[in-house]
XYZ file of C-alpha atoms in Angstrom:
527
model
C 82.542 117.153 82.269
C 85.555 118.793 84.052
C 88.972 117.518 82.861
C 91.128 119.756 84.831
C 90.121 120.748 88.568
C 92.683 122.989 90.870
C 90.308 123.685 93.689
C 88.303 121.495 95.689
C 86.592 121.347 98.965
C 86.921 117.850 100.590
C 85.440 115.879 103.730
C 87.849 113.364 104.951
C 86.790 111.081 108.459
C 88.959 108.908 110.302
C 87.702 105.192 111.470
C 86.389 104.595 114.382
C 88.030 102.689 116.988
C 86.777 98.964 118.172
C 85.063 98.435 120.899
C 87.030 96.422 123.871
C 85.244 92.781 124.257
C 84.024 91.615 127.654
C 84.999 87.582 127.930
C 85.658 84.789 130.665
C 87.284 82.398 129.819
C 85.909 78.928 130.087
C 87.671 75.143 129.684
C 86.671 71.903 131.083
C 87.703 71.387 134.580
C 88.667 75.298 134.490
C 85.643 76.862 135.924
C 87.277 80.157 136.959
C 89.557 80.830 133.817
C 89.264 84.305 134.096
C 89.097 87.472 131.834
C 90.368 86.656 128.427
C 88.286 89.893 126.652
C 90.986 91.366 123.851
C 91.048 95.424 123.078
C 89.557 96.893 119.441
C 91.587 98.035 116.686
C 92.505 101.531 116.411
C 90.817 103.096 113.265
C 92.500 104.173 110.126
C 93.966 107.722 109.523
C 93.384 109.684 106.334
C 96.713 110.928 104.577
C 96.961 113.199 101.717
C 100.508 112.125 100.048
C 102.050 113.668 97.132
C 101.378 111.473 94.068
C 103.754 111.773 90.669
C 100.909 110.435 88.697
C 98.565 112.362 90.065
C 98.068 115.758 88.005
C 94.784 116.727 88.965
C 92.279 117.241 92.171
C 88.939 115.639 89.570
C 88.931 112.514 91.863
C 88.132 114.844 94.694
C 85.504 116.679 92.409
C 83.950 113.676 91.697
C 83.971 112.090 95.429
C 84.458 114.808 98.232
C 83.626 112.758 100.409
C 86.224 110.069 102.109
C 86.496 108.164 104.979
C 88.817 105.492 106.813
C 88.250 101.786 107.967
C 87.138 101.561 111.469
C 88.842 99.499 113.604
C 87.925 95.434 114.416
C 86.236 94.939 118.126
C 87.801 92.635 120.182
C 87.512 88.758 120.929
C 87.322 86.152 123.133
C 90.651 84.426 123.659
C 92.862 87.481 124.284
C 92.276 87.916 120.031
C 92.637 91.731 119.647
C 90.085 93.561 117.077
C 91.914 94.119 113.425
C 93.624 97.554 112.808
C 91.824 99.852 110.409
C 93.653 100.660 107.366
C 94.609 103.987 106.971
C 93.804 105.764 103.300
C 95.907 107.337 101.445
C 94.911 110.046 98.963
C 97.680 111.008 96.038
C 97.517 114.408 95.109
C 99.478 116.436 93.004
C 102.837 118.209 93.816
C 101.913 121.690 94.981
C 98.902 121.033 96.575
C 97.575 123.629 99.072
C 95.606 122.530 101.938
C 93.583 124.932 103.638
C 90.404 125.320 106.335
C 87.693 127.003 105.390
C 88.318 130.153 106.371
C 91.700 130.258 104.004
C 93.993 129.767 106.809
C 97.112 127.142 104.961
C 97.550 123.860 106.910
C 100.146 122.203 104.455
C 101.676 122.965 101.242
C 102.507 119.686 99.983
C 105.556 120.738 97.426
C 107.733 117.494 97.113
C 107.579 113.406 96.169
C 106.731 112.010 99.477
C 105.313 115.250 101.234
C 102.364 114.000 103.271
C 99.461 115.465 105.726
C 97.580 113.435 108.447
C 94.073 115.404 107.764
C 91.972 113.010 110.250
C 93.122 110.545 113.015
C 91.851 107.650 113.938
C 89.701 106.765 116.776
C 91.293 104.339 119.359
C 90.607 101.040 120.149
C 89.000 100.544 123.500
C 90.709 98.206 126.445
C 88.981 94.218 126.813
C 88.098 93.885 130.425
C 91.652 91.515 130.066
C 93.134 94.798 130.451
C 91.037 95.890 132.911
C 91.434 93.394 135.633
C 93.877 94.151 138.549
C 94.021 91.638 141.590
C 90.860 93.160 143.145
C 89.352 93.342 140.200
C 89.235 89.870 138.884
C 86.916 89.451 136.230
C 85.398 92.898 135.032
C 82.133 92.932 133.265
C 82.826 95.481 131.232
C 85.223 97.027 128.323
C 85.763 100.244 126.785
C 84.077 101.545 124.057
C 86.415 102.465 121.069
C 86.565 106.541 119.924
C 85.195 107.846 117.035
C 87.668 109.021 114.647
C 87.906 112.875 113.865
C 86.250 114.118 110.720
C 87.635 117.376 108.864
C 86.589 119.531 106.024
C 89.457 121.108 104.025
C 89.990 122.923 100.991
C 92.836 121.884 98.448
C 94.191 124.454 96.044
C 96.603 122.915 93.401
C 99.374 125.690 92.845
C 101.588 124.787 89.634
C 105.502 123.947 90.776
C 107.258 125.719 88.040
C 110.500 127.652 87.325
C 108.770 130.197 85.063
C 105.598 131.514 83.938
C 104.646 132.396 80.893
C 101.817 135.008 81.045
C 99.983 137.232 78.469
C 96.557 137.954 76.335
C 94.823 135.097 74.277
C 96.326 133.870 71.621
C 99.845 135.739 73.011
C 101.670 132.903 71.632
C 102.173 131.215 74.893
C 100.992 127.191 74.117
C 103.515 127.384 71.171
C 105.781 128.924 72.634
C 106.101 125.904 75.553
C 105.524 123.705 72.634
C 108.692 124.972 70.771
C 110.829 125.118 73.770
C 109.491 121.878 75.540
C 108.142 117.888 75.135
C 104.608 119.356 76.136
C 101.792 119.388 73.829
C 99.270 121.878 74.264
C 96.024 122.221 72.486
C 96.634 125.681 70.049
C 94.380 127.680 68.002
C 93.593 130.599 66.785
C 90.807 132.068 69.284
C 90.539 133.363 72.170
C 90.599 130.829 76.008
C 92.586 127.925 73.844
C 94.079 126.962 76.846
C 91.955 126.152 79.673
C 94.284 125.018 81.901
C 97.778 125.036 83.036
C 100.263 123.825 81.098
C 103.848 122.497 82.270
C 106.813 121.527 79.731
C 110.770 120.869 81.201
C 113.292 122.798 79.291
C 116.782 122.020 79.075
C 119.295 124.985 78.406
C 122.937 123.898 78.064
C 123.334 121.828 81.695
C 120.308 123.756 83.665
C 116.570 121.901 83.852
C 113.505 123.646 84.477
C 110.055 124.049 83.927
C 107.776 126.597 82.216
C 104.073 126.739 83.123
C 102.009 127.852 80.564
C 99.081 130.001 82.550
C 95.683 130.609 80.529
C 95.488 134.164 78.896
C 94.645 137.104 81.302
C 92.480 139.833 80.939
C 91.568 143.226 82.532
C 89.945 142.109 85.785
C 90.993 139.016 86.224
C 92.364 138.938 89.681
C 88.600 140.264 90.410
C 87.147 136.671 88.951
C 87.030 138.104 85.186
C 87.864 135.228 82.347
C 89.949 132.308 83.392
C 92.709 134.850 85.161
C 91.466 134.305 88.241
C 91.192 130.715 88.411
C 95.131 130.018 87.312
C 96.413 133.209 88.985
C 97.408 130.865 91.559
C 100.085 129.092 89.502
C 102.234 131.797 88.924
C 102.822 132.128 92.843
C 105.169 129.867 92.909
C 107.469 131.231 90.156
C 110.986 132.342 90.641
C 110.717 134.835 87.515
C 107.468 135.711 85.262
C 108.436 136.022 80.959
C 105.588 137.882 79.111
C 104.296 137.015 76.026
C 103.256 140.129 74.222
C 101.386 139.728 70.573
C 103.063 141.694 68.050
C 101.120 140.765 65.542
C 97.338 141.540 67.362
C 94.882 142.254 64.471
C 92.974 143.760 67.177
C 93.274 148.015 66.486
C 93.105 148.695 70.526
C 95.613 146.549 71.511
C 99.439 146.983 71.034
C 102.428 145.282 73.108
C 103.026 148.309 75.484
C 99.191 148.759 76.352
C 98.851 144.539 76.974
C 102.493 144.623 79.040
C 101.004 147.180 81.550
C 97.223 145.383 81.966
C 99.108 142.322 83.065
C 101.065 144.105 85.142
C 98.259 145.661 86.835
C 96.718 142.353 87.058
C 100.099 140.871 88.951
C 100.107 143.506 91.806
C 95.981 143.169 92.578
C 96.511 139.623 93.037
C 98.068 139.018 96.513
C 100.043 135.937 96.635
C 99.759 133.254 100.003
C 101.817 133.578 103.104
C 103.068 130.259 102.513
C 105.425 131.535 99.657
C 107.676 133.410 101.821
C 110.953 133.800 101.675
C 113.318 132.421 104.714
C 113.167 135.833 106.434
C 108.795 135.167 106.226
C 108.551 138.452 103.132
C 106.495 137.824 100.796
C 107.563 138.786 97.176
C 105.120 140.250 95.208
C 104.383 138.999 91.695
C 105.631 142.487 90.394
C 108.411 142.268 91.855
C 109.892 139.095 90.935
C 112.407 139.239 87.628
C 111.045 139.618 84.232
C 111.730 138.930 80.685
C 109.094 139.869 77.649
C 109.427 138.283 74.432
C 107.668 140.082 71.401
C 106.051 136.961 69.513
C 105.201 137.079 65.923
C 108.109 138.742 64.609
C 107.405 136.287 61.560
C 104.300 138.086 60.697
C 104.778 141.387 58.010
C 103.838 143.735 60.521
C 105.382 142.027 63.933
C 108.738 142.850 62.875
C 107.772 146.325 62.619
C 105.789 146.188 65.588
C 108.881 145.242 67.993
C 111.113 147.213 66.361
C 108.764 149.900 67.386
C 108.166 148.787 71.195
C 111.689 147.548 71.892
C 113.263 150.921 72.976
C 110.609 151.650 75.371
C 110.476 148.343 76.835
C 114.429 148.885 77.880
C 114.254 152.336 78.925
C 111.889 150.305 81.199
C 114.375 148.059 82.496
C 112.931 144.853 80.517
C 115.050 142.312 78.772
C 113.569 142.193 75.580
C 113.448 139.236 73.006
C 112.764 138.931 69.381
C 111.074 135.884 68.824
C 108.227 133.688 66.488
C 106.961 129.967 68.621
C 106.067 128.962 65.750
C 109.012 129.574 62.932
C 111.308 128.923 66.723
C 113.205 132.221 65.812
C 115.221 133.371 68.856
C 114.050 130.950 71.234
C 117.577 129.573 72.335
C 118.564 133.071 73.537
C 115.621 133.297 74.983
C 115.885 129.287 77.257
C 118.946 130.932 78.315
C 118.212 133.901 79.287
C 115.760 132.083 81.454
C 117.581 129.546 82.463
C 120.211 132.087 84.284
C 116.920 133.650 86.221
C 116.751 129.979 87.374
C 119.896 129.347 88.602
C 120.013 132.615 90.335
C 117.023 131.975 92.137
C 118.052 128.448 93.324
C 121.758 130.276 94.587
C 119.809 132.477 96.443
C 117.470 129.711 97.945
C 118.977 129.784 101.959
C 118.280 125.831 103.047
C 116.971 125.241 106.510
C 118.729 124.216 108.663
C 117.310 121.033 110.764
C 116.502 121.410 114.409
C 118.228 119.451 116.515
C 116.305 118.874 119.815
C 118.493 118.334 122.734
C 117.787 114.944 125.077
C 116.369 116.433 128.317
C 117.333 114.181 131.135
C 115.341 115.612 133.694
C 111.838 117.145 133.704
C 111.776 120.520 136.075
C 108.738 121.817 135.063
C 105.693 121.289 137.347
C 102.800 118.626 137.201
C 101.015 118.455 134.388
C 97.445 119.975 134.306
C 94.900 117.355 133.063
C 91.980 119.378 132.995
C 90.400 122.445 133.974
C 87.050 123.283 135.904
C 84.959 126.086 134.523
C 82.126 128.061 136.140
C 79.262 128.906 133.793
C 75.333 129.974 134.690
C 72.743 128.598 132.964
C 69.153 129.761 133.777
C 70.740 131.341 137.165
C 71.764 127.870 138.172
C 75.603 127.075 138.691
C 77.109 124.948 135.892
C 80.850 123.316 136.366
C 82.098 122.256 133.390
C 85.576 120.057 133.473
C 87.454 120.325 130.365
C 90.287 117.750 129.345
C 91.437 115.261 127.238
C 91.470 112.204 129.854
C 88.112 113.285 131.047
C 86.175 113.658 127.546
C 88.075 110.381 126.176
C 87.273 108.515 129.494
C 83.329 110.000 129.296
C 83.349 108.369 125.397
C 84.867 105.169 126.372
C 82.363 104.390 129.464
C 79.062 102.418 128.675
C 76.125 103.722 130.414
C 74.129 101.063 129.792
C 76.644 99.110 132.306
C 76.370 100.375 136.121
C 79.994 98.855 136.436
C 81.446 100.565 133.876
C 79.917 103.682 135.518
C 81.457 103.180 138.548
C 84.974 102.303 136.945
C 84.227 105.631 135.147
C 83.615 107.249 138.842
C 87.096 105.716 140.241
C 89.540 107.447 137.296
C 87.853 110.800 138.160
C 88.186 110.661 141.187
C 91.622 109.534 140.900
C 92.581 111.859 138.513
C 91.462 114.729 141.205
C 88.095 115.926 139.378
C 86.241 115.419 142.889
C 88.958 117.450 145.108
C 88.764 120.218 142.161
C 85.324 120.502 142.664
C 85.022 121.116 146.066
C 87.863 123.712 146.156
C 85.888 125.315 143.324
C 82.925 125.501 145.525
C 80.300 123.304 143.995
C 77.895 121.629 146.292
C 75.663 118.874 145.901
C 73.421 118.415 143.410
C 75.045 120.938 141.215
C 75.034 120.223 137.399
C 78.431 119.228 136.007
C 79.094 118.724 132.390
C 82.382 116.840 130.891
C 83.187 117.761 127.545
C 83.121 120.278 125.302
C 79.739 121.321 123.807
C 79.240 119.230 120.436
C 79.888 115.800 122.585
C 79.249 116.431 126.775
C 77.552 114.453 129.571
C 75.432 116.570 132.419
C 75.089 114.732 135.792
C 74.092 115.993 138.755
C 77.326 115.830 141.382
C 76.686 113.706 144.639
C 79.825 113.348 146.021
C 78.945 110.593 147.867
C 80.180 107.431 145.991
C 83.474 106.422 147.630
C 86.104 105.217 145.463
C 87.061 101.338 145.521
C 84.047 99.718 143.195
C 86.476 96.461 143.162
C 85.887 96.491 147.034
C 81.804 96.412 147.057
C 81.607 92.609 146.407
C 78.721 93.303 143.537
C 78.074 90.698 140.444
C 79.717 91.682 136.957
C 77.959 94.617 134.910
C 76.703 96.223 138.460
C 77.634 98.477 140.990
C 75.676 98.432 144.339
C 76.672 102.132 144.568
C 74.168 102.513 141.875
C 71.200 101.026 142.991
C 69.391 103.644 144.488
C 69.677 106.714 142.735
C 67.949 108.844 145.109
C 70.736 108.637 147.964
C 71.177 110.873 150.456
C 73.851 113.992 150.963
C 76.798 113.981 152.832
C 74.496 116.305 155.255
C 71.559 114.716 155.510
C 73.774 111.286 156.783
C 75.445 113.561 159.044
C 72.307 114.469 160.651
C 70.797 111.294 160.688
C 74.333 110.460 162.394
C 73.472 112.374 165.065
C 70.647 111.756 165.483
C 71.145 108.396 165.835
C 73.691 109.748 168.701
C 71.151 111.701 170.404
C 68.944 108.688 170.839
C 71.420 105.935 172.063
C 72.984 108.294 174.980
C 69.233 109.238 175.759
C 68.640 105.604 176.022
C 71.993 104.747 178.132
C 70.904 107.939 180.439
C 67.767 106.447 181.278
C 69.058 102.819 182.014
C 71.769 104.249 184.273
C 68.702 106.309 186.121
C 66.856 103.132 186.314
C 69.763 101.147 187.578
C 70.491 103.982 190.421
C 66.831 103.698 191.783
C 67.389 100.075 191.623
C 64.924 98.262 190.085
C 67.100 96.114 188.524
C 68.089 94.849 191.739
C 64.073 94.262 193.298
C 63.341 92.588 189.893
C 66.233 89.787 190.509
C 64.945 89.401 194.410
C 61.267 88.702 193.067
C 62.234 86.180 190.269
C 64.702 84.591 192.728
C 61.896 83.956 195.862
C 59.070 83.178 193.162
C 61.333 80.222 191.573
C 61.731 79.329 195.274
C 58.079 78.951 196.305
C 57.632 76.941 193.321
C 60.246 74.399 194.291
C 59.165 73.876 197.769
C 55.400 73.254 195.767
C 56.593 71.026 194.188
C 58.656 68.980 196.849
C 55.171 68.815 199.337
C 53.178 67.515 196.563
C 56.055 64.365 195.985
């Protein structure tokens, strides 16, 4: 089982929001109480926080997977839904986080540092919230949002001073054992050290650390040995000290040959664009300041050995050091030697400064856009897409179960101008129109017939009467039903004005008057 991970890929999802709850309320001798539906509780975020216990991404190994509490729905009684706790996931200090594709998100360096990787979904209104003085007592709520989901690679980089580096069996373990409270595991063989290893040194006043990186090899910034794995550690380095094996029983190896395959090794491996300097250079590896120390000067040939290699390592500009890790001969030249490389480094560290952002009193630039109407062709066929973050929130908070959420639904985009936007875009009716993006959209074919003002229609909670027949007609086909209805009543008034003219409205009075009049004098001669 893995012990030590540095690199994992992990799925983190926010909570979900709660749903808003539809509620009247209802006492004794209080009929008409009113809406008393609370909103849901917005889900739970997903942090990843710098931990100072944490040394290690195995929790990750072991369980990629995380997720967030989702958000309470509401209740009766104007009780709002429960908030979902956000999690928090410790991770070590230096701690890349990265998408898939390598680009860096974070670099989590210090105590503290944190990273919102997913959000959580919001809670959705109660129809409490909903209700306005025409619109007394909604029967409906809004749904809550789902939270956002994210998969992200974390790279743990080691946050030391200096890096040892060298062959197996260099010396390197005892050598942060001599100089340092760690406690590596050392041997005698080849891969001892199978992962990084970080000790704090003190020299005189000045603190720092040493990481111990596992032995390199030729190829290992091409995946060769366990180089390539803990390459990643030394990035962060202010100065490099190799470890060269005077004492190598090995016949093809001496210090000279092993100092210039780790070298090679340093300049194939290209370092992150996080580790920039202030004026966003990156230093290379090879270029960063180096000490060697000759190891094994205890042993009857590694005397001999350095004594041999020292002149050409200065002619080569190196600061060279005698010393044995494990009779600690030379070492506290050596810690201070180091020790100045630190300080330099941390002199020459420019501090940001913080940016101040200046009040603005007055906003001059121009309305903000909410959304945007695209023209796409699907099949030949006209397809208007609105794109926004009002729009695709309001299209996941409506229930289309409910024909009065639907219309609510109708009102905000039409108040929010989608309608206008389409017409000056030049869709007609019965076009398709989608809103959202393509993972989570809703296609509807536009009628822009349903008038705005659902609080107005006088229908029962959880319906709209603009609903009810689904088939209605276009603005032209009312237009022309509109005149015909025209046509037919001046047709009508023409031909009651003819018949008025020729007066037969006149002869038919006359005859009803004299025939009511010969009935009356009947009726008098029978008496």
């Amino acid at each position: 089982m893995a012990a030590f991970v540095d690199r994992v890929t992990l799925d983190v999802t926010a909570g979900n929001g709660g749903h808003g709850c539809v509620s009247i309320k209802r006492e004794k001798f209080k009929p008409l109480g009113g809406p008393d539906g609370a909103a849901g509780g917005n889900g739970g975020n997903v942090f990843l926080r710098v931990d100072p216990q944490v040394t290690t991404l195995l929790d990750f190994h072991h369980l990629p997977h995380r997720k967030a509490a989702n958000g309470e729905p509401g209740k009766g009684d104007l009780r709002p839904g429960k908030q979902g706790e956000d999690l928090i996931l410790g991770v070590p200090a230096g701690t890349v986080v990265k998408t898939k594709d390598g680009d860096i998100i974070a670099d989590l360096v210090k105590v503290g540092d944190e990273y919102r990787a997913a959000v959580g979904g919001l809670g959705g209104l109660g129809n409490a919230a909903i209700a306005s003085d025409k619109r007394k007592a909604p029967g409906f709520a809004l749904l809550g949002t789902p939270g956002t989901s994210q998969e992200v690679v974390l790279e743990l980089k080691s946050v030391a001073d200096i890096a040892l580096v060298g062959f197996p069996s260099a010396g390197k373990s005892s050598l942060i054992a001599a100089v340092s409270a760690a406690r590596p595991k050392i041997a005698d063989y080849p891969f001892t050290t199978l992962v990084p290893n970080l000790g704090v040194v003190m020299a005189g006043e000045i603190r720092f650390t040493v990481a111990d990186v596992p032995g390199l090899i030729p190829g290992a910034s091409e995946g060769k040995g366990l180089g390539h794995e803990f390459l990643r550690h030394v990035e962060r380095c202010a100065a490099i000290v190799h470890v060269l094996d005077c004492g190598s029983l090995e016949s093809d190896r001496d210090p000279i040959g092993d100092l210039e395959t780790i070298e090679a090794e340093l300049a194939a491996y290209e370092a992150d664009s996080t580790f920039a300097g202030t004026d966003g250079n990156i230093i290379p590896l090879t270029e960063r300041p180096k000490l060697v120390a000759l190891n094994k000067v205890d042993m009857p040939d590694g005397a001999d050995m350095a004594e041999f290699v020292r002149p050409e390592l200065e002619k080569r500009g190196y600061r060279v050091f005698e010393i044995s890790a494990l009779a600690r001969n030379g070492l506290r030249d050596l810690t201070f030697a180091m020790a100045e490389l630190v300080e330099k480094a941390r002199s020459e560290r420019v501090e940001e400064s913080p940016v101040v952002e200046v009040p603005m009193l007055r906003q001059r630039t121009g309305k903000k856009t909410e959304f945007v109407i695209r023209r796409e062709e699907v099949s030949n066929e006209p397809l208007w897409r609105v794109i926004g973050e009002k729009p695709e929130r309001w299209i996941v908070q409506t229930d289309f179960r409910n024909d009065e959420a639907v219309g609510y639904l109708a009102d905000r985009l039409a108040k929010l101008g989608v309608e206008n936007q389409l017409f000056r875009a030049g869709a007609k009716p019965g076009d398709a129109v989608v809103i959202g993006s393509e993972e989570n959209s809703v296609v509807f074919d536009w009628e822009p017939t349903m008038a705005a003002g659902a609080e107005l229609l006088g229908s029962r909670r959880g319906e709209d009467i603009r609903l009810e027949d689904r088939n209605r007609k276009t603005r032209e086909q009312k237009r022309a039903e509109h005149e015909d209805r025209r046509a037919a009543k001046a047709e009508a008034r023409a031909e009651l004005e003819a018949e008025r003219r020729a007066g037969i409205w006149t002869e038919s009075v006359h005859a009803k008057n004299a025939e009511r009049a010969a009935k009356d004098r009947a009726a008098e001669k029978e008496d």
